[in-house]
GROMACS .gro file of C-alpha atoms in nm:
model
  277
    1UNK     CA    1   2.130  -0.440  -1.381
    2UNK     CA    2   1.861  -0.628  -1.180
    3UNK     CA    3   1.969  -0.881  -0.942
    4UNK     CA    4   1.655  -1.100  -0.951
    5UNK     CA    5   1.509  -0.935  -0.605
    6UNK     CA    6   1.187  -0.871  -0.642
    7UNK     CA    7   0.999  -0.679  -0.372
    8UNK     CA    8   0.553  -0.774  -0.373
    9UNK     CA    9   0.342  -0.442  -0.292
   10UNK     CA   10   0.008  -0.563  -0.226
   11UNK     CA   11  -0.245  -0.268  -0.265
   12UNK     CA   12  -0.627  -0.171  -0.222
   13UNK     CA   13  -0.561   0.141  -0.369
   14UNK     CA   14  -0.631   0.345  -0.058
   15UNK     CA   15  -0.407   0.612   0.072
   16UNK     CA   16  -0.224   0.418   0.262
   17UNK     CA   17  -0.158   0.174   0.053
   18UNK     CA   18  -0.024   0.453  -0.167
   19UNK     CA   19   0.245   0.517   0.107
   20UNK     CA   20   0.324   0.190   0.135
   21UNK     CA   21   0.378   0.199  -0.283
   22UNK     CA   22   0.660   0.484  -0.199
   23UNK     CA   23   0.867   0.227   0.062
   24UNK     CA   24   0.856  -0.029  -0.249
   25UNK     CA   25   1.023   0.248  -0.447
   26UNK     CA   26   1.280   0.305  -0.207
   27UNK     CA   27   1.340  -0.070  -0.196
   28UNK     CA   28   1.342  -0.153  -0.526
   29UNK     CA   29   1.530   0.148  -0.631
   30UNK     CA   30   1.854   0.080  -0.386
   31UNK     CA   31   1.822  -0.281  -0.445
   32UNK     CA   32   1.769  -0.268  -0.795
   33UNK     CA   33   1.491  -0.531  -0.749
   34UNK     CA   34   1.158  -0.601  -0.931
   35UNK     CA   35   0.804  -0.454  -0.820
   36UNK     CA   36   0.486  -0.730  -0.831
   37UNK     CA   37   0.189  -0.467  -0.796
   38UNK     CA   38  -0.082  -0.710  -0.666
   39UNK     CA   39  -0.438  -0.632  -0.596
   40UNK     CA   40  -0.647  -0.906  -0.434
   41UNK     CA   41  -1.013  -0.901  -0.533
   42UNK     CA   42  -1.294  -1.101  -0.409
   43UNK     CA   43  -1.566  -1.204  -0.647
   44UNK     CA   44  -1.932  -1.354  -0.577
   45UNK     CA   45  -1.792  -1.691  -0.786
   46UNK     CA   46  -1.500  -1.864  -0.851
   47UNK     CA   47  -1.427  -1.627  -1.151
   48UNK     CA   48  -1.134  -1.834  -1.312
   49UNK     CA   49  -1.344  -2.103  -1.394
   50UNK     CA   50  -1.674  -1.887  -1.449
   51UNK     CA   51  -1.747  -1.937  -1.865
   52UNK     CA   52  -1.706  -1.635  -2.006
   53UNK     CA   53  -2.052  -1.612  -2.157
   54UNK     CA   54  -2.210  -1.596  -1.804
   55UNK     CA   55  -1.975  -1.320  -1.684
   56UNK     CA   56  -2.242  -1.073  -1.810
   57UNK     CA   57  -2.447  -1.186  -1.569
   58UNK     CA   58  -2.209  -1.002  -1.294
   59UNK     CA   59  -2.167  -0.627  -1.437
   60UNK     CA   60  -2.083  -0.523  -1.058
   61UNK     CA   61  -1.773  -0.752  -1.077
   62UNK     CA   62  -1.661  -0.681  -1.456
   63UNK     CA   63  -1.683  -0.330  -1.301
   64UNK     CA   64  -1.450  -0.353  -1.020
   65UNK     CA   65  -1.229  -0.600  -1.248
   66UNK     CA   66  -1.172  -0.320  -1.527
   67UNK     CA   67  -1.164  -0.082  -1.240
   68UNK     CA   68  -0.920  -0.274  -1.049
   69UNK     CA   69  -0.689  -0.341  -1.387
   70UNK     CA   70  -0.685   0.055  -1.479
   71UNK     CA   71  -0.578   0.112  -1.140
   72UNK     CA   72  -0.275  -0.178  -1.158
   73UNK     CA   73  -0.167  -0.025  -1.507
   74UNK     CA   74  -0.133   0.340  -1.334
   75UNK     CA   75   0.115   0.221  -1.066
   76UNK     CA   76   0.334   0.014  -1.279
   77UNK     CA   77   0.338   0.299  -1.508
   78UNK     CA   78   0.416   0.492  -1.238
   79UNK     CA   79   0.688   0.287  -1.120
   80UNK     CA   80   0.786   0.280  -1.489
   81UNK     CA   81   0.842   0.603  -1.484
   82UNK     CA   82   1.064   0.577  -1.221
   83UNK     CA   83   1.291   0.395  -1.441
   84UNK     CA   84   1.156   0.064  -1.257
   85UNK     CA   85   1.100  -0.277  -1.327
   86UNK     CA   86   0.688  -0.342  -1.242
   87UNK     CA   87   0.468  -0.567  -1.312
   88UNK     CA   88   0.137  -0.649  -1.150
   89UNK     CA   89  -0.083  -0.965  -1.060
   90UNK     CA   90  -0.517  -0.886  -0.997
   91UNK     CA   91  -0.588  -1.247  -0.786
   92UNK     CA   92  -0.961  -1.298  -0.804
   93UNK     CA   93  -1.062  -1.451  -0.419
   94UNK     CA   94  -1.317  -1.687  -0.420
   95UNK     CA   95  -1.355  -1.964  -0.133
   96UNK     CA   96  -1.145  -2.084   0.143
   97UNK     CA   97  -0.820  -1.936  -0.049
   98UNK     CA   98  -0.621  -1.751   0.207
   99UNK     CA   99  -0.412  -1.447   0.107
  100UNK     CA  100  -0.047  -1.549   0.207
  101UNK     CA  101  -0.096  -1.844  -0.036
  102UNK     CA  102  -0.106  -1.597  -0.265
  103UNK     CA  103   0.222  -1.440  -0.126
  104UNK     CA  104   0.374  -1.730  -0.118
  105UNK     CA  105   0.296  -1.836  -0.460
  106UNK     CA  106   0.438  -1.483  -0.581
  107UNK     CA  107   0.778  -1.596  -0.398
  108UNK     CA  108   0.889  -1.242  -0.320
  109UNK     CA  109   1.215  -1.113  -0.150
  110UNK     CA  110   1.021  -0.862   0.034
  111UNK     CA  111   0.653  -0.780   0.118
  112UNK     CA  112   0.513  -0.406   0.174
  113UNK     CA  113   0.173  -0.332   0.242
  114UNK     CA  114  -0.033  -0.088   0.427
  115UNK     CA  115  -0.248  -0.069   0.742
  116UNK     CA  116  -0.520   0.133   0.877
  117UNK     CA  117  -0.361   0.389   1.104
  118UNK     CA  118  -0.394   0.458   1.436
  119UNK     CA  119  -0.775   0.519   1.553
  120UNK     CA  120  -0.894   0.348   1.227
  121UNK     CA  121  -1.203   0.145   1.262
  122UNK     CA  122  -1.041  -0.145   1.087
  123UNK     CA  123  -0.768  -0.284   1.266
  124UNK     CA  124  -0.586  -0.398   0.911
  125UNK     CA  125  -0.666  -0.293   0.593
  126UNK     CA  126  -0.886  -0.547   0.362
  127UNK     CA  127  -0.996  -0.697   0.647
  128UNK     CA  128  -0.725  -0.874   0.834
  129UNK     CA  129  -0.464  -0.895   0.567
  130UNK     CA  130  -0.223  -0.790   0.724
  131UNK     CA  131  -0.265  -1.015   1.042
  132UNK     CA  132  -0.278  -1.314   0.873
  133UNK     CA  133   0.059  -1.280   0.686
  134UNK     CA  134   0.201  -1.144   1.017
  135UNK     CA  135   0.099  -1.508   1.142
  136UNK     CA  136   0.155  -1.736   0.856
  137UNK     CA  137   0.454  -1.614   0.617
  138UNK     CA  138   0.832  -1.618   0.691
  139UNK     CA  139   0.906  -1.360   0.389
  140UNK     CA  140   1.001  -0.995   0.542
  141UNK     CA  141   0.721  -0.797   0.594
  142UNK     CA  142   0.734  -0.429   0.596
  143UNK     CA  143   0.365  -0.299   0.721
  144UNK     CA  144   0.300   0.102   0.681
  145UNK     CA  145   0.049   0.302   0.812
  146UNK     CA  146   0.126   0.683   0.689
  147UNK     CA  147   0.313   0.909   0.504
  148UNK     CA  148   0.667   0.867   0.494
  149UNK     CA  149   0.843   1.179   0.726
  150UNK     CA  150   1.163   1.166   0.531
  151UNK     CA  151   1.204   1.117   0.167
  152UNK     CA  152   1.516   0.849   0.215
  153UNK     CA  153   1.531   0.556   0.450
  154UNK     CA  154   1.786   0.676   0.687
  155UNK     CA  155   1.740   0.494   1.034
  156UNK     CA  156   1.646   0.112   1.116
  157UNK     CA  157   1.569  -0.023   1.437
  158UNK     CA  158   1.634  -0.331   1.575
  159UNK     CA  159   1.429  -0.464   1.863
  160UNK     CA  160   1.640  -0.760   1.990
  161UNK     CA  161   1.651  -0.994   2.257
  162UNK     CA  162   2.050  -0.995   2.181
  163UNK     CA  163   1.976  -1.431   2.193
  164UNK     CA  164   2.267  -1.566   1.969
  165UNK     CA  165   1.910  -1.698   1.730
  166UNK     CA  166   1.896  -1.328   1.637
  167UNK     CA  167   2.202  -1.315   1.477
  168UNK     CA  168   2.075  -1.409   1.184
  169UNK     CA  169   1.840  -1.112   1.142
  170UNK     CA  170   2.109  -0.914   1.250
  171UNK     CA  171   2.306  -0.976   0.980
  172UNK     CA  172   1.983  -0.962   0.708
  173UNK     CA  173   1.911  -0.579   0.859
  174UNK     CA  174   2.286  -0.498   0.865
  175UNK     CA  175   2.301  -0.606   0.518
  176UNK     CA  176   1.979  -0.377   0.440
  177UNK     CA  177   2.124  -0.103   0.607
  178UNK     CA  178   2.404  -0.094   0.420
  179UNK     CA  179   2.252  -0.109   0.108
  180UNK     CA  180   2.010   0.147   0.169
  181UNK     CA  181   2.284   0.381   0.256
  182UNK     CA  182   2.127   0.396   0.619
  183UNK     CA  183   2.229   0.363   0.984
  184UNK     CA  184   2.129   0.075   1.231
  185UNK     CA  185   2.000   0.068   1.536
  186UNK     CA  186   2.030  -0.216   1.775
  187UNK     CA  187   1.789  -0.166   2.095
  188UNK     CA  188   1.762  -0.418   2.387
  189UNK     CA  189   1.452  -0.350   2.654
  190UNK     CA  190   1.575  -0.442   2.968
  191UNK     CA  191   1.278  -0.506   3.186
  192UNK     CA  192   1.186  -0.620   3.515
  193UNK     CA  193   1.088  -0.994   3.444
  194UNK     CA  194   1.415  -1.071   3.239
  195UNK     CA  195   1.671  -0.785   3.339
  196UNK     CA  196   2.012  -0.820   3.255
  197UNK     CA  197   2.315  -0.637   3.468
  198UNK     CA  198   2.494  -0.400   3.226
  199UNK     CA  199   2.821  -0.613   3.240
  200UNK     CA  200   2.597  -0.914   3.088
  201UNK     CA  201   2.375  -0.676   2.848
  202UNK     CA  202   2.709  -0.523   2.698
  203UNK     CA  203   2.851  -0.819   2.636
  204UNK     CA  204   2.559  -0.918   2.471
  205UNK     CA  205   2.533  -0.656   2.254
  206UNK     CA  206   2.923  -0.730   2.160
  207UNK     CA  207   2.834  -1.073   2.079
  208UNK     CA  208   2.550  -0.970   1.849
  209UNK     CA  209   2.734  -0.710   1.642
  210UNK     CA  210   3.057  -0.841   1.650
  211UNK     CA  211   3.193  -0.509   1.806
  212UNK     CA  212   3.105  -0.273   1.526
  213UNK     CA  213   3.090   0.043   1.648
  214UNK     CA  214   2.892   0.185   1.327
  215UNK     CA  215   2.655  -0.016   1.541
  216UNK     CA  216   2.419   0.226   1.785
  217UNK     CA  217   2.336  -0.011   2.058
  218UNK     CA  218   2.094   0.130   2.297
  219UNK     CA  219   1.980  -0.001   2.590
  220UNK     CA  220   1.635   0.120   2.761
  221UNK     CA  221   1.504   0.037   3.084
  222UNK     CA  222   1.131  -0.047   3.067
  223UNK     CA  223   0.828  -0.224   3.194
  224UNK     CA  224   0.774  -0.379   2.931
  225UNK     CA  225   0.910  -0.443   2.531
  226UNK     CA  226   0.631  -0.202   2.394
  227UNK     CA  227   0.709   0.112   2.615
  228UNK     CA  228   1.077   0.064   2.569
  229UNK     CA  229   1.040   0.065   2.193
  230UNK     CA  230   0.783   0.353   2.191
  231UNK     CA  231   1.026   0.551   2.450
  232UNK     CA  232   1.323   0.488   2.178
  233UNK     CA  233   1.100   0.579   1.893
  234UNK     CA  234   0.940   0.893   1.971
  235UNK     CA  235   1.318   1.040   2.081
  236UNK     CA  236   1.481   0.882   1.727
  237UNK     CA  237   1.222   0.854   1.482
  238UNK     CA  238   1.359   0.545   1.301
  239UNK     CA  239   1.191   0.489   0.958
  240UNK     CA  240   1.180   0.124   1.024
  241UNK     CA  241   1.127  -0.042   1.293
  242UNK     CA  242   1.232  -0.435   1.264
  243UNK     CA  243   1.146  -0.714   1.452
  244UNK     CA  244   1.262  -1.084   1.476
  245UNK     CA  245   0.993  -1.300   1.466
  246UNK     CA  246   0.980  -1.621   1.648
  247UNK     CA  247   0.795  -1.877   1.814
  248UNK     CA  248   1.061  -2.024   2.049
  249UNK     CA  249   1.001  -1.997   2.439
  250UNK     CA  250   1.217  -1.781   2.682
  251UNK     CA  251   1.279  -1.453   2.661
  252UNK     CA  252   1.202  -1.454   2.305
  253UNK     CA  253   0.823  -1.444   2.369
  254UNK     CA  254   0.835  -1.101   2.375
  255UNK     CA  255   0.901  -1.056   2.013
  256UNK     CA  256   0.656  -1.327   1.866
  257UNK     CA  257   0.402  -1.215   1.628
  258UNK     CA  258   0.158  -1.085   1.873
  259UNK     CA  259   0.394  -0.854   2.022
  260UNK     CA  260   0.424  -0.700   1.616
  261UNK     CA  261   0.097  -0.674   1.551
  262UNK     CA  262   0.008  -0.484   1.876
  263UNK     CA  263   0.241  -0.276   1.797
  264UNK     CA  264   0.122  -0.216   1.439
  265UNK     CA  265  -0.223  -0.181   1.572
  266UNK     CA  266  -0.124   0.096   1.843
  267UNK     CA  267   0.179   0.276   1.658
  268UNK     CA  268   0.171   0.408   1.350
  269UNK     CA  269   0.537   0.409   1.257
  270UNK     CA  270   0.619   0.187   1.001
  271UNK     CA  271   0.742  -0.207   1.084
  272UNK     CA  272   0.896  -0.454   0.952
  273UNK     CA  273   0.873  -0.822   1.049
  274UNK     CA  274   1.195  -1.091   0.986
  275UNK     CA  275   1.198  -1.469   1.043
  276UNK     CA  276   1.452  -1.569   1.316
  277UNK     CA  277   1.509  -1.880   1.152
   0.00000   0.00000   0.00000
């Protein structure tokens, strides 16, 4: 029975966008939520209001349109297949349309979508897609950049400041966790510029997850927030790695959305972004 959770894969149809496509299976599988398969094309004219009698004069386009719709079909009936609930949405861009209207318009639960990987000459795939909804959506936003290592989400890892305005992530990714049948990771970077004794950090980390001790809470010694998380990741090998996202000041400057998209532009293991608020 679907519970009216739909999760939004936005695809290019590249290989990495095909890995992305098997984290929306996951997701929609264990949440028994919709898939909205959308493809974002850009055209040379506004084609919605184009009359149809002059789209002849554009056989590149109607090319990449049929091309583009083929493509759509195949993953939903993929997903289908699956035993699923797809759909998919081609948005012809034309103008000073920006993508995340588009995301927002489609009023998901969830976004997945891929990126370049590491070394890529693009720093996010179609251009700087995924940067822009980084900056300018509050929906969660998983962002994957290559193959999956384990068949099943087993591990998510939380990134926190331990502030009390993190709870309510917290609670979002404990509530993921559980659903997905997988374990959760809460990791606080102690470094130099805000370090916290370990009397103060544990109590912290109390406060956060209300003393469950399902609850790994791991505490790394670092620099800075980016080679504490990279230190925890390359000895755990979490299959997400979350992130609050905020724009207050203190401490929590470290995890705004610059901090996530250097990471997804370094790192290739797979992140998810959440709205603090």
């Amino acid at each position: 029975m679907k519970t009216g959770f739909k999760v939004l894969l936005m695809t290019d149809f590249s290989e990495v966008a095909g890995y992305a496509a098997y984290y929306a299976k996951q997701l929609a599988s264990k949440l028994n939520a919709s898939i909205e398969v959308m493809h974002i094309l850009s055209t040379p004219v506004d084609w919605v209001r184009l009359d149809k009698d002059k789209e002849k004069f554009y056989p590149q386009t109607l090319q990449e349109i049929a091309s583009a719709k083929n493509k759509l079909s195949s993953l939903v009936h993929e997903f289908e297949q699956g035993g699923l609930d797809a759909f998919s949405t081609l948005i012809y861009s034309y103008g000073s349309e920006t993508v995340f209207e588009h995301v927002n318009q489609a009023s998901p639960d969830f976004v997945i979508m891929g990126s370049e990987g590491r070394g890529s000459k693009k720093p996010f795939f179609l251009g700087s897609t995924a940067q822009k909804i980084l900056r300018n959506i509050k929906i969660p936003t998983l962002i994957v950049k290559e193959e999956p290592a384990r068949m099943e989400i087993k591990r998510i890892a939380f990134l926190s400041t331990l502030e009390p305005s993190q709870r309510p992530v917290f609670q979002k990714l404990k509530s993921l966790a559980n659903m997905l049948g997988a374990e959760l990771d809460v990791i606080f970077v102690n470094t130099p510029y805000d370090f916290y004794e370990q009397e103060r950090s544990d109590e912290l980390f109390q406060e956060l997850c209300d003393g469950d001790t399902s609850i790994r809470q791991i505490l790394i010694n670092a620099e800075n927030p980016e080679n504490g998380i990279l230190y925890y990741a390359e000895r755990n090998q979490p299959d997400i790695l979350a992130l609050a996202k905020t724009d207050k000041s203190g401490f929590s400057k470290f995890f705004n959305p610059s901090l996530t998209e250097n990471l997804v532009r370094v790192h290739n293991f797979p992140m998810l972004s959440i709205c603090a608020e």
